[in-house]
Amino acid sequence: ELGNGSWVQSSFYLALQDAGCQGTCMILDEQLFPFGRSWCLFELLTSILKSETGSTHQSVVPHHASKIMFCTSTGILNRGEASVEVALNIGKQLSRVRLENASASVQSDKDMIDQLVVTKMGSFDKINGKLQAHMKQALEASRAAVVQEFEGVLGECSNNEDALSCTDEDIAIRAHV
């Protein structure tokens, strides 16, 4: 499963390399626990390199369309489906994430993955920056969806003959906040 010391033999790599793989779904909690695991870091690295076109770095897997989707208990962050509270909490935690601090059950796995990150990215600063850029895009999509939802709710209120009947509680219920 973990490749017996070789990342190219790992089930993670083999699955992400498959021609039918169109992306990576990272299941996140509000503490961003997966970013503290070396094998999750490996999946992130592989997915980032796979999704980049025109990269100056040789990709771990062949280039073709690939997305990194950040999924939460309340919905997909990239699609603006996660709750506002979850999206904000993830955003706050993101500034504390340092992928070089990820751990593995087996030290040799961590060492292998850390070496791969440095070989493919040049440094942990670079992959930390790429993670933050991907998360920023997801958070911006989430913000845009919330703004659009509120604009729709407020539009309904202003079109209502009795504008006073649209209370703050109605707005919160309609916006799923």
Short mmCIF file of C-alpha atoms in Angstrom, two decimals:
data_model
loop_
_atom_site.label_atom_id
_atom_site.label_comp_id
_atom_site.label_asym_id
_atom_site.label_seq_id
_atom_site.Cartn_x
_atom_site.Cartn_y
_atom_site.Cartn_z
CA GLU A 1 0.00 0.00 0.00
CA LEU A 2 2.73 2.49 0.96
CA GLY A 3 5.12 1.34 -1.75
CA ASN A 4 7.69 -0.50 0.38
CA GLY A 5 9.94 2.55 0.52
CA SER A 6 9.30 3.74 -3.06
CA TRP A 7 6.77 6.49 -3.73
CA VAL A 8 6.30 5.29 -7.34
CA GLN A 9 5.05 1.96 -5.97
CA SER A 10 2.60 3.49 -3.50
CA SER A 11 -1.13 3.09 -3.99
CA PHE A 12 -1.44 6.88 -3.64
CA TYR A 13 0.86 7.52 -6.60
CA LEU A 14 -0.65 4.76 -8.71
CA ALA A 15 -4.18 6.08 -8.17
CA LEU A 16 -3.22 9.69 -8.94
CA GLN A 17 -1.26 8.59 -12.00
CA ASP A 18 -4.21 6.72 -13.51
CA ALA A 19 -5.49 8.27 -16.74
CA GLY A 20 -9.03 8.28 -15.31
CA CYS A 21 -8.03 10.38 -12.32
CA GLN A 22 -9.42 13.88 -12.83
CA GLY A 23 -8.48 15.35 -9.50
CA THR A 24 -7.85 15.00 -5.82
CA CYS A 25 -10.43 15.38 -3.11
CA MET A 26 -8.81 16.43 0.16
CA ILE A 27 -11.14 15.88 3.09
CA LEU A 28 -10.40 18.70 5.53
CA ASP A 29 -11.41 19.35 9.08
CA GLU A 30 -11.26 22.84 10.52
CA GLN A 31 -7.82 22.14 12.03
CA LEU A 32 -6.46 21.08 8.58
CA PHE A 33 -5.27 17.80 10.09
CA PRO A 34 -4.47 16.18 6.70
CA PHE A 35 -1.74 18.75 6.11
CA GLY A 36 0.02 17.35 9.16
CA ARG A 37 0.39 13.91 7.53
CA SER A 38 3.29 13.17 5.19
CA TRP A 39 1.31 10.93 2.85
CA CYS A 40 -1.33 13.66 2.49
CA LEU A 41 1.54 16.03 1.68
CA PHE A 42 2.65 13.52 -0.98
CA GLU A 43 -0.85 13.50 -2.49
CA LEU A 44 -0.92 17.30 -2.47
CA LEU A 45 2.51 17.52 -4.12
CA THR A 46 1.54 14.95 -6.75
CA SER A 47 -1.75 16.73 -7.44
CA ILE A 48 -0.14 20.17 -7.68
CA LEU A 49 2.50 18.95 -10.11
CA LYS A 50 -0.12 17.08 -12.11
CA SER A 51 -2.35 20.13 -12.41
CA GLU A 52 0.39 22.52 -13.52
CA THR A 53 0.94 23.09 -17.19
CA GLY A 54 4.06 24.75 -18.41
CA SER A 55 5.76 24.12 -15.10
CA THR A 56 9.52 24.46 -15.02
CA HIS A 57 9.58 21.36 -12.84
CA GLN A 58 9.21 17.92 -14.32
CA SER A 59 5.88 16.56 -13.21
CA VAL A 60 5.59 13.45 -11.04
CA VAL A 61 2.71 12.32 -13.24
CA PRO A 62 1.77 13.05 -16.85
CA HIS A 63 0.17 16.47 -17.46
CA HIS A 64 -3.57 16.48 -17.95
CA ALA A 65 -6.47 18.26 -16.38
CA SER A 66 -6.54 17.78 -12.64
CA LYS A 67 -8.16 19.70 -9.82
CA ILE A 68 -7.61 19.79 -6.12
CA MET A 69 -10.95 19.93 -4.36
CA PHE A 70 -11.05 20.84 -0.67
CA CYS A 71 -14.01 19.02 0.85
CA THR A 72 -15.44 19.66 4.30
CA SER A 73 -18.23 18.24 6.41
CA THR A 74 -20.47 21.06 5.11
CA GLY A 75 -19.57 20.98 1.41
CA ILE A 76 -16.86 21.59 -1.16
CA LEU A 77 -14.94 24.76 -0.37
CA ASN A 78 -13.88 25.35 -4.00
CA ARG A 79 -17.52 25.45 -5.09
CA GLY A 80 -18.67 27.75 -2.31
CA GLU A 81 -20.68 24.95 -0.72
CA ALA A 82 -18.97 24.87 2.68
CA SER A 83 -20.55 26.85 5.48
CA VAL A 84 -19.23 30.33 6.12
CA GLU A 85 -18.07 29.32 9.59
CA VAL A 86 -16.08 26.33 8.30
CA ALA A 87 -14.55 28.37 5.45
CA LEU A 88 -13.47 31.13 7.84
CA ASN A 89 -12.01 28.67 10.35
CA ILE A 90 -10.03 26.94 7.59
CA GLY A 91 -8.77 30.31 6.38
CA LYS A 92 -7.62 31.21 9.88
CA GLN A 93 -5.81 27.88 10.32
CA LEU A 94 -4.11 28.09 6.93
CA SER A 95 -1.60 30.71 8.08
CA ARG A 96 -0.26 28.22 10.64
CA VAL A 97 0.25 25.30 8.25
CA ARG A 98 3.87 24.35 7.60
CA LEU A 99 4.01 21.24 5.45
CA GLU A 100 7.59 20.53 6.54
CA ASN A 101 6.14 19.67 9.96
CA ALA A 102 4.06 16.81 8.53
CA SER A 103 4.67 13.44 10.14
CA ALA A 104 4.39 9.79 9.20
CA SER A 105 4.05 6.60 11.19
CA VAL A 106 7.32 5.43 9.65
CA GLN A 107 10.22 7.89 9.70
CA SER A 108 11.65 6.58 6.42
CA ASP A 109 8.34 7.49 4.69
CA LYS A 110 8.58 11.05 6.00
CA ASP A 111 12.22 11.28 4.91
CA MET A 112 11.38 9.95 1.43
CA ILE A 113 8.46 12.38 0.97
CA ASP A 114 10.41 15.35 2.35
CA GLN A 115 13.24 14.60 -0.09
CA LEU A 116 10.75 14.36 -2.96
CA VAL A 117 9.28 17.76 -2.03
CA VAL A 118 12.72 19.37 -2.04
CA THR A 119 13.67 17.64 -5.31
CA LYS A 120 10.46 18.57 -7.15
CA MET A 121 9.69 21.96 -5.61
CA GLY A 122 13.09 23.23 -4.52
CA SER A 123 11.93 24.00 -0.99
CA PHE A 124 9.10 23.65 1.47
CA ASP A 125 8.49 27.39 1.19
CA LYS A 126 7.46 26.85 -2.41
CA ILE A 127 4.95 24.06 -1.69
CA ASN A 128 3.60 26.01 1.31
CA GLY A 129 3.05 28.95 -1.05
CA LYS A 130 1.32 26.75 -3.62
CA LEU A 131 -0.97 25.29 -0.96
CA GLN A 132 -1.85 28.78 0.22
CA ALA A 133 -2.55 29.87 -3.37
CA HIS A 134 -4.86 26.88 -3.98
CA MET A 135 -6.62 27.46 -0.67
CA LYS A 136 -6.95 31.18 -1.39
CA GLN A 137 -8.71 30.37 -4.68
CA ALA A 138 -11.05 28.01 -2.83
CA LEU A 139 -11.78 30.61 -0.15
CA GLU A 140 -12.41 33.27 -2.81
CA ALA A 141 -14.90 30.92 -4.51
CA SER A 142 -16.56 30.38 -1.16
CA ARG A 143 -16.76 34.13 -0.50
CA ALA A 144 -18.21 34.79 -3.97
CA ALA A 145 -20.91 32.16 -3.43
CA VAL A 146 -21.88 33.67 -0.07
CA VAL A 147 -22.03 37.20 -1.51
CA GLN A 148 -24.19 35.97 -4.39
CA GLU A 149 -26.50 34.16 -1.98
CA PHE A 150 -26.88 37.27 0.19
CA GLU A 151 -27.50 39.47 -2.85
CA GLY A 152 -30.30 37.12 -3.90
CA VAL A 153 -31.85 37.11 -0.45
CA LEU A 154 -31.61 40.88 -0.11
CA GLY A 155 -33.03 41.28 -3.61
CA GLU A 156 -36.04 39.18 -2.59
CA CYS A 157 -36.50 41.39 0.45
CA SER A 158 -36.37 44.62 -1.54
CA ASN A 159 -38.84 43.26 -4.10
CA ASN A 160 -41.26 42.29 -1.37
CA GLU A 161 -44.20 44.70 -0.98
CA ASP A 162 -43.83 44.55 2.76
CA ALA A 163 -40.05 44.87 3.17
CA LEU A 164 -40.42 44.68 6.93
CA SER A 165 -41.56 41.07 6.60
CA CYS A 166 -38.03 40.04 5.57
CA THR A 167 -36.30 39.81 8.94
CA ASP A 168 -32.70 39.09 9.79
CA GLU A 169 -33.82 35.58 10.74
CA ASP A 170 -35.33 35.10 7.26
CA ILE A 171 -32.10 36.23 5.64
CA ALA A 172 -30.01 33.87 7.79
CA ILE A 173 -32.32 30.93 7.05
CA ARG A 174 -32.38 31.58 3.30
CA ALA A 175 -28.59 32.05 3.13
CA HIS A 176 -27.92 28.85 5.12
CA VAL A 177 -25.55 30.72 7.39
#
